[in-house]
mmCIF file of C-alpha atoms and ligand atoms in Angstrom:
data_model
loop_
_atom_site.group_PDB
_atom_site.id
_atom_site.type_symbol
_atom_site.label_atom_id
_atom_site.label_comp_id
_atom_site.label_asym_id
_atom_site.label_seq_id
_atom_site.Cartn_x
_atom_site.Cartn_y
_atom_site.Cartn_z
ATOM 1 C CA MET A 30 13.854 -26.800 -2.014
ATOM 2 C CA LYS A 31 11.261 -28.575 -4.080
ATOM 3 C CA GLU A 32 9.040 -26.677 -5.888
ATOM 4 C CA PRO A 33 5.253 -26.760 -5.056
ATOM 5 C CA ALA A 34 4.684 -27.393 -8.257
ATOM 6 C CA LEU A 35 0.668 -28.317 -7.037
ATOM 7 C CA VAL A 36 -1.066 -26.341 -4.358
ATOM 8 C CA LEU A 37 -4.317 -26.809 -3.588
ATOM 9 C CA GLY A 38 -6.255 -23.410 -1.949
ATOM 10 C CA ILE A 39 -9.414 -23.577 -0.078
ATOM 11 C CA GLU A 40 -11.136 -20.464 1.365
ATOM 12 C CA THR A 41 -13.719 -20.178 3.320
ATOM 13 C CA SER A 42 -13.351 -16.930 5.388
ATOM 14 C CA CYS A 43 -17.142 -15.732 4.198
ATOM 15 C CA ASP A 44 -20.115 -17.166 2.175
ATOM 16 C CA GLU A 45 -18.005 -18.852 -0.466
ATOM 17 C CA THR A 46 -16.710 -22.362 -0.307
ATOM 18 C CA SER A 47 -14.243 -22.514 -2.789
ATOM 19 C CA ALA A 48 -11.489 -25.271 -3.680
ATOM 20 C CA ALA A 49 -8.858 -24.836 -6.683
ATOM 21 C CA VAL A 50 -6.150 -26.422 -8.213
ATOM 22 C CA VAL A 51 -2.862 -23.885 -8.826
ATOM 23 C CA GLY A 52 0.476 -25.117 -10.461
ATOM 24 C CA ALA A 53 3.576 -23.200 -10.677
ATOM 25 C CA GLY A 54 1.599 -20.513 -8.645
ATOM 26 C CA THR A 55 0.322 -19.327 -12.403
ATOM 27 C CA CYS A 56 -1.744 -22.248 -14.067
ATOM 28 C CA ILE A 57 -5.033 -22.678 -12.697
ATOM 29 C CA LEU A 58 -6.365 -26.114 -13.473
ATOM 30 C CA SER A 59 -9.584 -25.573 -11.502
ATOM 31 C CA ASN A 60 -11.451 -22.993 -9.010
ATOM 32 C CA VAL A 61 -14.506 -24.122 -7.331
ATOM 33 C CA ILE A 62 -17.145 -21.532 -6.160
ATOM 34 C CA ALA A 63 -19.840 -22.693 -4.059
ATOM 35 C CA SER A 64 -21.647 -19.421 -3.233
ATOM 36 C CA GLN A 65 -23.732 -19.458 -0.169
ATOM 37 C CA GLU A 66 -25.254 -16.184 -1.884
ATOM 38 C CA HIS A 67 -28.934 -16.883 -1.809
ATOM 39 C CA LEU A 68 -29.311 -18.449 1.431
ATOM 40 C CA HIS A 69 -28.283 -15.129 2.796
ATOM 41 C CA GLN A 70 -30.282 -12.757 0.469
ATOM 42 C CA LYS A 71 -33.378 -12.706 2.798
ATOM 43 C CA TYR A 72 -31.526 -11.453 6.510
ATOM 44 C CA GLY A 73 -29.752 -8.591 3.921
ATOM 45 C CA GLY A 74 -26.210 -9.975 4.498
ATOM 46 C CA VAL A 75 -24.634 -12.472 5.995
ATOM 47 C CA VAL A 76 -25.678 -14.657 8.791
ATOM 48 C CA PRO A 77 -22.768 -16.213 10.498
ATOM 49 C CA GLU A 78 -23.969 -19.667 12.028
ATOM 50 C CA ILE A 79 -25.868 -20.583 8.672
ATOM 51 C CA ALA A 80 -22.044 -19.787 6.439
ATOM 52 C CA SER A 81 -20.598 -22.292 8.853
ATOM 53 C CA ARG A 82 -23.081 -24.846 8.587
ATOM 54 C CA LYS A 83 -23.070 -24.675 4.626
ATOM 55 C CA HIS A 84 -19.472 -24.939 4.738
ATOM 56 C CA LEU A 85 -19.240 -28.001 6.843
ATOM 57 C CA GLU A 86 -21.565 -29.427 3.976
ATOM 58 C CA THR A 87 -20.072 -28.148 0.872
ATOM 59 C CA PHE A 88 -16.721 -28.405 1.837
ATOM 60 C CA ILE A 89 -15.324 -31.658 0.971
ATOM 61 C CA PRO A 90 -18.264 -31.775 -2.553
ATOM 62 C CA CYS A 91 -16.428 -28.378 -3.374
ATOM 63 C CA VAL A 92 -12.334 -30.254 -3.086
ATOM 64 C CA ASN A 93 -13.303 -33.446 -4.882
ATOM 65 C CA GLU A 94 -14.701 -31.520 -7.559
ATOM 66 C CA ALA A 95 -11.892 -28.958 -7.935
ATOM 67 C CA LEU A 96 -9.762 -32.409 -7.905
ATOM 68 C CA GLU A 97 -11.555 -33.687 -10.586
ATOM 69 C CA GLN A 98 -11.832 -30.728 -12.925
ATOM 70 C CA ALA A 99 -8.174 -30.265 -12.234
ATOM 71 C CA GLY A 100 -7.486 -34.012 -13.299
ATOM 72 C CA VAL A 101 -5.263 -35.131 -10.283
ATOM 73 C CA SER A 102 -5.929 -37.192 -6.747
ATOM 74 C CA ARG A 103 -4.952 -35.741 -3.716
ATOM 75 C CA ASN A 104 -1.557 -38.029 -4.137
ATOM 76 C CA ASP A 105 -0.282 -35.656 -6.857
ATOM 77 C CA LEU A 106 -0.844 -32.427 -4.368
ATOM 78 C CA ASP A 107 2.318 -30.976 -2.968
ATOM 79 C CA ALA A 108 0.880 -28.772 -0.544
ATOM 80 C CA VAL A 109 -2.566 -27.137 0.851
ATOM 81 C CA ALA A 110 -2.846 -23.239 0.971
ATOM 82 C CA VAL A 111 -5.784 -22.600 3.389
ATOM 83 C CA THR A 112 -7.037 -19.040 4.365
ATOM 84 C CA CYS A 113 -7.301 -18.858 8.151
ATOM 85 C CA GLY A 114 -8.557 -14.720 8.896
ATOM 86 C CA PRO A 115 -9.329 -12.283 9.145
ATOM 87 C CA GLY A 116 -13.183 -13.339 8.445
ATOM 88 C CA LEU A 117 -15.903 -15.287 9.944
ATOM 89 C CA ALA A 118 -14.785 -17.240 12.944
ATOM 90 C CA GLY A 119 -17.076 -20.165 12.314
ATOM 91 C CA ALA A 120 -16.731 -19.991 8.632
ATOM 92 C CA LEU A 121 -12.900 -20.189 8.783
ATOM 93 C CA LEU A 122 -12.424 -22.843 11.234
ATOM 94 C CA VAL A 123 -14.592 -25.029 8.597
ATOM 95 C CA GLY A 124 -11.692 -24.524 5.867
ATOM 96 C CA VAL A 125 -8.547 -24.368 8.135
ATOM 97 C CA THR A 126 -9.475 -27.994 10.017
ATOM 98 C CA GLY A 127 -10.166 -29.466 6.603
ATOM 99 C CA GLY A 128 -7.259 -28.321 4.724
ATOM 100 C CA LYS A 129 -5.367 -29.703 8.156
ATOM 101 C CA ALA A 130 -7.335 -32.518 7.659
ATOM 102 C CA LEU A 131 -6.388 -33.245 3.444
ATOM 103 C CA ALA A 132 -2.865 -32.472 4.174
ATOM 104 C CA TYR A 133 -2.049 -34.605 6.889
ATOM 105 C CA GLY A 134 -3.396 -37.269 5.131
ATOM 106 C CA ALA A 135 -1.852 -36.582 2.352
ATOM 107 C CA GLY A 136 0.952 -36.140 3.516
ATOM 108 C CA LEU A 137 1.614 -32.573 2.292
ATOM 109 C CA ASP A 138 2.550 -29.770 3.556
ATOM 110 C CA LEU A 139 0.659 -26.580 4.907
ATOM 111 C CA ILE A 140 0.399 -23.365 4.563
ATOM 112 C CA GLY A 141 -2.047 -20.730 6.698
ATOM 113 C CA VAL A 142 -2.923 -17.518 4.101
ATOM 114 C CA ASN A 143 -4.147 -14.478 5.335
ATOM 115 C CA HIS A 144 -7.340 -13.826 3.157
ATOM 116 C CA LEU A 145 -6.090 -9.736 2.231
ATOM 117 C CA GLU A 146 -3.100 -11.494 0.931
ATOM 118 C CA GLY A 147 -4.578 -13.936 -1.127
ATOM 119 C CA HIS A 148 -6.635 -10.838 -2.582
ATOM 120 C CA ILE A 149 -3.695 -9.487 -3.635
ATOM 121 C CA TYR A 150 -1.987 -12.352 -5.176
ATOM 122 C CA ALA A 151 -5.138 -13.114 -7.455
ATOM 123 C CA ASN A 152 -3.038 -10.085 -9.730
ATOM 124 C CA PHE A 153 0.056 -12.544 -9.570
ATOM 125 C CA LEU A 154 -2.103 -15.759 -11.282
ATOM 126 C CA ASP A 155 -1.506 -13.654 -14.267
ATOM 127 C CA GLY A 156 2.450 -15.568 -15.252
ATOM 128 C CA ARG A 157 2.552 -11.919 -17.494
ATOM 129 C CA GLN A 158 1.298 -10.025 -15.296
ATOM 130 C CA ALA A 159 3.478 -11.244 -12.582
ATOM 131 C CA ASP A 160 6.439 -10.867 -14.332
ATOM 132 C CA GLU A 161 6.019 -7.379 -14.594
ATOM 133 C CA LEU A 162 4.462 -6.478 -11.175
ATOM 134 C CA GLU A 163 7.983 -4.576 -9.354
ATOM 135 C CA PHE A 164 8.312 -3.723 -6.116
ATOM 136 C CA PRO A 165 7.360 -1.595 -4.453
ATOM 137 C CA LEU A 166 3.763 -1.692 -5.586
ATOM 138 C CA VAL A 167 0.813 0.117 -3.757
ATOM 139 C CA CYS A 168 -1.994 -2.472 -3.514
ATOM 140 C CA LEU A 169 -5.429 -0.843 -3.127
ATOM 141 C CA VAL A 170 -7.786 -3.453 -0.861
ATOM 142 C CA VAL A 171 -11.192 -2.886 -1.526
ATOM 143 C CA SER A 172 -13.580 -5.731 -0.264
ATOM 144 C CA GLY A 173 -16.732 -5.942 2.148
ATOM 145 C CA GLY A 174 -14.817 -6.277 5.385
ATOM 146 C CA HIS A 175 -11.634 -3.571 4.292
ATOM 147 C CA THR A 176 -10.590 -0.603 2.613
ATOM 148 C CA ASP A 177 -6.692 -0.782 2.422
ATOM 149 C CA LEU A 178 -4.475 0.907 0.858
ATOM 150 C CA ILE A 179 -1.145 -1.295 1.561
ATOM 151 C CA LEU A 180 2.788 -0.295 -0.085
ATOM 152 C CA MET A 181 3.698 -3.882 -0.813
ATOM 153 C CA LYS A 182 7.618 -3.751 -0.467
ATOM 154 C CA GLY A 183 8.343 -7.172 -1.871
ATOM 155 C CA HIS A 184 6.828 -10.567 -1.574
ATOM 156 C CA GLY A 185 5.060 -10.942 1.877
ATOM 157 C CA GLN A 186 6.408 -7.721 3.016
ATOM 158 C CA TYR A 187 3.529 -5.403 3.726
ATOM 159 C CA GLU A 188 3.313 -1.493 5.451
ATOM 160 C CA VAL A 189 -0.689 -0.129 5.593
ATOM 161 C CA LEU A 190 -0.586 3.430 4.455
ATOM 162 C CA GLY A 191 -4.249 4.043 4.698
ATOM 163 C CA ARG A 192 -7.909 2.347 5.559
ATOM 164 C CA THR A 193 -11.282 3.494 6.496
ATOM 165 C CA ARG A 194 -12.168 5.083 9.343
ATOM 166 C CA ASP A 195 -15.980 3.842 9.646
ATOM 167 C CA ASP A 196 -17.742 1.521 6.169
ATOM 168 C CA ALA A 197 -15.618 -0.605 3.967
ATOM 169 C CA ALA A 198 -16.212 0.142 0.430
ATOM 170 C CA GLY A 199 -18.028 -3.007 0.023
ATOM 171 C CA GLU A 200 -20.134 -2.582 2.516
ATOM 172 C CA ALA A 201 -20.753 1.082 1.625
ATOM 173 C CA PHE A 202 -21.714 -0.549 -1.704
ATOM 174 C CA ASP A 203 -24.027 -3.184 0.145
ATOM 175 C CA LYS A 204 -26.158 -0.388 2.199
ATOM 176 C CA VAL A 205 -26.490 1.892 -1.230
ATOM 177 C CA ALA A 206 -28.273 -1.709 -2.812
ATOM 178 C CA ARG A 207 -30.249 -1.803 0.286
ATOM 179 C CA LEU A 208 -31.939 1.651 0.199
ATOM 180 C CA LEU A 209 -32.126 1.039 -3.483
ATOM 181 C CA GLY A 210 -34.460 -2.064 -2.367
ATOM 182 C CA LEU A 211 -32.123 -4.037 -4.681
ATOM 183 C CA GLY A 212 -31.129 -7.006 -2.376
ATOM 184 C CA TYR A 213 -27.896 -8.629 -1.292
ATOM 185 C CA PRO A 214 -24.899 -8.887 -2.014
ATOM 186 C CA GLY A 215 -25.252 -5.109 -2.990
ATOM 187 C CA GLY A 216 -22.108 -4.094 -5.415
ATOM 188 C CA PRO A 217 -23.003 -5.764 -8.362
ATOM 189 C CA LEU A 218 -26.159 -5.012 -8.456
ATOM 190 C CA VAL A 219 -25.230 -1.069 -8.116
ATOM 191 C CA ASP A 220 -23.328 -1.592 -10.228
ATOM 192 C CA SER A 221 -25.694 -3.074 -13.158
ATOM 193 C CA LEU A 222 -28.053 -0.444 -12.195
ATOM 194 C CA ALA A 223 -25.574 2.415 -12.482
ATOM 195 C CA GLN A 224 -24.802 1.021 -15.947
ATOM 196 C CA LYS A 225 -28.172 3.257 -17.108
ATOM 197 C CA GLY A 226 -28.018 6.089 -15.219
ATOM 198 C CA ALA A 227 -26.082 9.232 -15.297
ATOM 199 C CA PRO A 228 -22.726 9.695 -12.772
ATOM 200 C CA GLY A 229 -23.563 13.714 -12.688
ATOM 201 C CA ALA A 230 -27.129 13.663 -12.366
ATOM 202 C CA VAL A 231 -26.483 14.280 -8.307
ATOM 203 C CA THR A 232 -23.702 16.133 -6.331
ATOM 204 C CA LEU A 233 -22.960 13.365 -3.368
ATOM 205 C CA PRO A 234 -20.284 14.416 -0.975
ATOM 206 C CA ARG A 235 -16.298 12.858 -1.452
ATOM 207 C CA ALA A 236 -14.564 12.311 1.510
ATOM 208 C CA TYR A 237 -11.104 13.499 1.350
ATOM 209 C CA LEU A 238 -10.619 13.922 5.489
ATOM 210 C CA GLU A 239 -7.450 15.915 6.384
ATOM 211 C CA GLU A 240 -4.935 17.041 3.246
ATOM 212 C CA GLY A 241 -2.775 14.096 2.641
ATOM 213 C CA SER A 242 -4.693 11.702 4.646
ATOM 214 C CA LEU A 243 -4.876 8.117 3.250
ATOM 215 C CA ASP A 244 -7.365 7.143 5.016
ATOM 216 C CA THR A 245 -10.938 7.039 3.370
ATOM 217 C CA SER A 246 -14.652 7.422 4.974
ATOM 218 C CA PHE A 247 -17.727 6.485 3.137
ATOM 219 C CA SER A 248 -20.204 6.991 6.438
ATOM 220 C CA GLY A 249 -21.526 10.360 5.283
ATOM 221 C CA LEU A 250 -21.500 9.471 1.805
ATOM 222 C CA LYS A 251 -24.285 6.510 2.733
ATOM 223 C CA THR A 252 -26.287 9.263 4.946
ATOM 224 C CA ALA A 253 -26.062 11.778 2.038
ATOM 225 C CA VAL A 254 -27.561 8.810 -0.591
ATOM 226 C CA ALA A 255 -29.956 7.587 1.647
ATOM 227 C CA HIS A 256 -31.187 11.347 2.217
ATOM 228 C CA VAL A 257 -31.538 11.756 -1.932
ATOM 229 C CA ILE A 258 -33.683 8.477 -1.768
ATOM 230 C CA ARG A 259 -35.911 9.940 1.032
ATOM 231 C CA GLU A 260 -36.333 12.887 -1.319
ATOM 232 C CA GLY A 261 -37.481 10.493 -4.006
ATOM 233 C CA SER A 262 -36.651 12.838 -6.622
ATOM 234 C CA VAL A 263 -33.934 10.705 -7.888
ATOM 235 C CA LYS A 264 -34.514 8.350 -9.901
ATOM 236 C CA PRO A 265 -32.654 4.814 -8.873
ATOM 237 C CA GLU A 266 -30.294 4.552 -11.592
ATOM 238 C CA ASP A 267 -29.045 8.320 -11.278
ATOM 239 C CA VAL A 268 -28.872 7.698 -7.444
ATOM 240 C CA ALA A 269 -26.521 4.482 -8.254
ATOM 241 C CA ALA A 270 -24.436 6.078 -10.745
ATOM 242 C CA SER A 271 -23.748 8.991 -9.001
ATOM 243 C CA PHE A 272 -22.510 6.911 -5.579
ATOM 244 C CA GLN A 273 -20.418 4.973 -7.559
ATOM 245 C CA ARG A 274 -18.865 7.758 -9.701
ATOM 246 C CA ALA A 275 -18.196 9.349 -5.810
ATOM 247 C CA VAL A 276 -16.736 5.937 -3.896
ATOM 248 C CA ALA A 277 -14.348 5.305 -7.448
ATOM 249 C CA SER A 278 -12.893 8.977 -7.484
ATOM 250 C CA VAL A 279 -12.248 9.066 -3.991
ATOM 251 C CA LEU A 280 -10.492 5.991 -4.194
ATOM 252 C CA ALA A 281 -8.823 6.891 -7.307
ATOM 253 C CA GLY A 282 -7.435 9.838 -5.800
ATOM 254 C CA LYS A 283 -6.284 8.191 -2.636
ATOM 255 C CA ALA A 284 -4.309 5.357 -4.454
ATOM 256 C CA PHE A 285 -2.197 7.799 -7.083
ATOM 257 C CA MET A 286 -1.444 9.988 -3.895
ATOM 258 C CA ALA A 287 -0.138 6.950 -2.485
ATOM 259 C CA VAL A 288 1.492 5.975 -5.727
ATOM 260 C CA GLU A 289 2.673 9.321 -5.407
ATOM 261 C CA ARG A 290 4.080 9.868 -1.810
ATOM 262 C CA THR A 291 5.733 6.299 -1.735
ATOM 263 C CA GLY A 292 7.700 6.130 -5.393
ATOM 264 C CA ALA A 293 6.252 3.361 -6.043
ATOM 265 C CA ARG A 294 6.606 1.110 -9.264
ATOM 266 C CA ARG A 295 2.747 0.246 -9.612
ATOM 267 C CA LEU A 296 -0.537 0.364 -8.564
ATOM 268 C CA ALA A 297 -2.630 -3.290 -7.942
ATOM 269 C CA LEU A 298 -6.297 -3.277 -7.591
ATOM 270 C CA ALA A 299 -7.296 -6.450 -5.088
ATOM 271 C CA GLY A 300 -10.642 -7.383 -3.760
ATOM 272 C CA GLY A 301 -14.755 -7.401 -4.373
ATOM 273 C CA VAL A 302 -14.909 -3.616 -5.151
ATOM 274 C CA SER A 303 -12.381 -4.119 -7.334
ATOM 275 C CA ALA A 304 -14.861 -5.811 -9.866
ATOM 276 C CA ASN A 305 -17.265 -2.643 -9.842
ATOM 277 C CA SER A 306 -16.867 -1.424 -13.706
ATOM 278 C CA GLU A 307 -17.058 2.478 -12.662
ATOM 279 C CA LEU A 308 -13.748 1.457 -10.442
ATOM 280 C CA ARG A 309 -11.867 -0.074 -13.011
ATOM 281 C CA LYS A 310 -12.110 2.513 -15.617
ATOM 282 C CA THR A 311 -11.392 5.406 -13.442
ATOM 283 C CA ILE A 312 -8.423 3.473 -11.741
ATOM 284 C CA LEU A 313 -7.299 2.869 -15.793
ATOM 285 C CA SER A 314 -7.893 5.956 -17.410
ATOM 286 C CA LEU A 315 -5.816 7.775 -14.051
ATOM 287 C CA GLY A 316 -2.927 5.332 -14.529
ATOM 288 C CA ARG A 317 -2.769 6.018 -18.332
ATOM 289 C CA ARG A 318 -3.166 10.154 -17.606
ATOM 290 C CA LEU A 319 -0.104 9.989 -14.896
ATOM 291 C CA GLY A 320 2.039 7.217 -16.284
ATOM 292 C CA VAL A 321 1.739 4.857 -13.722
ATOM 293 C CA PRO A 322 1.236 1.367 -14.786
ATOM 294 C CA VAL A 323 -2.215 -0.652 -13.085
ATOM 295 C CA HIS A 324 -3.192 -3.947 -12.422
ATOM 296 C CA ILE A 325 -6.511 -5.568 -11.604
ATOM 297 C CA PRO A 326 -7.335 -9.106 -11.927
ATOM 298 C CA PRO A 327 -9.846 -10.172 -14.219
ATOM 299 C CA ALA A 328 -13.296 -9.641 -12.542
ATOM 300 C CA ARG A 329 -13.843 -13.265 -11.391
ATOM 301 C CA LEU A 330 -10.875 -13.498 -9.519
ATOM 302 C CA CYS A 331 -11.756 -10.091 -7.468
ATOM 303 C CA THR A 332 -14.057 -11.881 -5.465
ATOM 304 C CA ASP A 333 -13.493 -14.502 -3.105
ATOM 305 C CA ASN A 334 -11.800 -17.494 -4.487
ATOM 306 C CA ALA A 335 -9.152 -20.362 -3.363
ATOM 307 C CA ALA A 336 -6.931 -20.130 -6.841
ATOM 308 C CA MET A 337 -5.940 -16.352 -5.117
ATOM 309 C CA VAL A 338 -5.467 -18.379 -2.031
ATOM 310 C CA ALA A 339 -3.261 -21.249 -3.894
ATOM 311 C CA CYS A 340 -1.286 -18.293 -5.141
ATOM 312 C CA ALA A 341 -0.399 -16.406 -2.461
ATOM 313 C CA GLY A 342 0.408 -19.932 -0.768
ATOM 314 C CA TYR A 343 2.292 -20.859 -3.107
ATOM 315 C CA HIS A 344 4.766 -17.719 -2.851
ATOM 316 C CA GLY A 345 4.855 -18.262 0.855
ATOM 317 C CA LEU A 346 5.965 -21.932 0.549
ATOM 318 C CA MET A 347 8.672 -20.655 -1.941
ATOM 319 C CA ARG A 348 10.184 -18.078 0.781
ATOM 320 C CA GLY A 349 10.175 -21.549 2.671
ATOM 321 C CA LEU A 350 7.238 -20.808 5.122
ATOM 322 C CA ARG A 351 5.350 -23.289 6.222
ATOM 323 C CA SER A 352 2.276 -23.615 8.991
ATOM 324 C CA GLY A 353 1.848 -26.472 11.637
ATOM 325 C CA TRP A 354 -0.745 -28.663 12.470
ATOM 326 C CA ASP A 355 -1.933 -26.001 15.213
ATOM 327 C CA LEU A 356 -2.509 -23.625 12.655
ATOM 328 C CA ASN A 357 -5.585 -21.991 14.068
ATOM 329 C CA ALA A 358 -8.799 -19.785 12.968
ATOM 330 C CA LEU A 359 -7.794 -15.812 13.491
ATOM 331 C CA PRO A 360 -10.958 -13.797 12.677
ATOM 332 C CA ASN A 361 -9.012 -10.528 13.110
ATOM 333 C CA LEU A 362 -5.517 -11.395 11.342
ATOM 334 C CA SER A 363 -3.977 -8.519 10.051
ATOM 335 C CA LEU A 364 -1.707 -8.325 7.292
ATOM 336 C CA GLY A 365 2.075 -9.785 7.372
ATOM 337 C CA ASP A 366 1.677 -11.288 11.122
ATOM 338 C CA THR A 367 3.566 -14.059 10.528
ATOM 339 C CA SER A 368 2.440 -16.280 13.529
ATOM 340 C CA ILE A 369 0.613 -18.353 11.488
ATOM 341 C CA TYR A 370 3.872 -19.855 10.339
ATOM 342 C CA LEU A 371 6.167 -22.474 11.685
ATOM 343 C CA ARG A 372 9.175 -20.532 13.524
ATOM 344 C CA THR A 373 11.819 -22.950 11.543
ATOM 345 C CA GLY A 374 10.958 -21.733 8.236
ATOM 346 C CA GLY A 375 12.894 -19.319 7.697
ATOM 347 C CA GLN A 376 12.146 -16.265 5.088
HETATM 348 O O1 KG4 B 423 -13.452 -9.566 -1.549
HETATM 349 P P1 KG4 B 423 -15.111 -10.352 -1.329
HETATM 350 O O2 KG4 B 423 -15.754 -10.856 -2.184
HETATM 351 O O3 KG4 B 423 -15.127 -10.784 -0.340
HETATM 352 C C1 KG4 B 423 -14.859 -9.923 1.322
HETATM 353 O O4 KG4 B 423 -13.506 -10.483 1.205
HETATM 354 O O5 KG4 B 423 -15.065 -8.842 1.836
HETATM 355 O O6 KG4 B 423 -16.448 -8.401 -1.651
HETATM 356 C C2 KG4 B 423 -17.205 -8.263 -1.362
HETATM 357 C C3 KG4 B 423 -17.633 -7.190 -1.486
HETATM 358 C C4 KG4 B 423 -19.510 -7.275 -0.885
HETATM 359 O O7 KG4 B 423 -19.555 -5.936 -0.362
HETATM 360 C C5 KG4 B 423 -19.641 -7.051 -2.759
HETATM 361 O O8 KG4 B 423 -20.883 -6.182 -3.001
HETATM 362 C C6 KG4 B 423 -18.729 -6.096 -3.215
HETATM 363 O O9 KG4 B 423 -17.470 -6.765 -2.981
HETATM 364 N N1 KG4 B 423 -18.628 -6.250 -5.097
HETATM 365 C C7 KG4 B 423 -18.697 -5.201 -5.868
HETATM 366 C C8 KG4 B 423 -18.904 -5.506 -7.103
HETATM 367 N N2 KG4 B 423 -18.542 -7.255 -6.946
HETATM 368 C C9 KG4 B 423 -18.879 -7.580 -5.599
HETATM 369 N N3 KG4 B 423 -19.165 -3.973 -4.952
HETATM 370 C C10 KG4 B 423 -19.221 -3.150 -6.455
HETATM 371 N N4 KG4 B 423 -19.017 -3.311 -7.552
HETATM 372 C C11 KG4 B 423 -19.343 -4.813 -8.070
HETATM 373 N N5 KG4 B 423 -19.289 -5.031 -9.096
HETATM 374 ZN ZN1 ZN B 424 -12.861 -11.250 0.499
#
């Protein structure tokens, strides 16, 4: 099988239009990200209809910019990897339709990528790190829509060990930011405010749930934060730092419990919330203490971007997977769902 040396990645699942050219699954030749943050800010969250319209406007310029920065033309590419779910239906549809048109027009292979798988594969973009990533691997995927603990048994092989029972970690950050009057998206704003605060200033609840559970819950914590803010006796930076510490300690505790329970070799972090400074620090120091090697992508590759999609696509293509021209946007796509691939493509 010919190696898909140059893959164009496309990501439009939420409010970032992104296109990237990645060589051999590890060499990022370009990773253009057009954020719509400013458009959604005044609504305090992503408005799906506005997101899809903006993706439509930005898609072609973004792809052209990615090709130009990489110094390649469409005909130099081997394949197109596009996020096909989960995410916002209209937003996904722009990327999937555009990706299919590009691949069909230039005679390239096409592969649909699960957005969560994309986040996980941000860890494989660094070639040196990718060589070290041994399976089984526990992945903690923490984003705006997901808080999942996943056992990755091999490339493309996933078992969900636990997930949030209410809010996703990123959603909790965004809601706390709103309560603090910080704006959207809240995670980075809470993170920077927390730098000036004391994480031990206020005791907040940590929901570990039933003994041994690998699920998480953040709604009680969010309510407790709302209560503290309403009382008005704690400085906002102390609230931010204490909240961040509570989230990080629960997530780290659960992640290492999963490593111990499964006998996994390593722990990898993925998704927007893994850009959080407190979470990175907590997981790294606990990993050192417990002797568990930890992998975290650089902060700029934790949030939505197309390089991670190209990388996941590359690994799928290397396993012989392809998608057909009937590939569709699948807003509720689960990790490991192989219906996005052509039946004839063997593992
Ligand atoms: O993975 P992502 O870019 O998009 C989704 O797939 O959802 O994650 C976005 C989430 C948002 O909730 C955002 O507030 C959060 O990641 N986030 C952070 C940080 N950077 C982004 N949360 C905490 N600290 C950060 N530094
Ligand atoms: Zn994401």
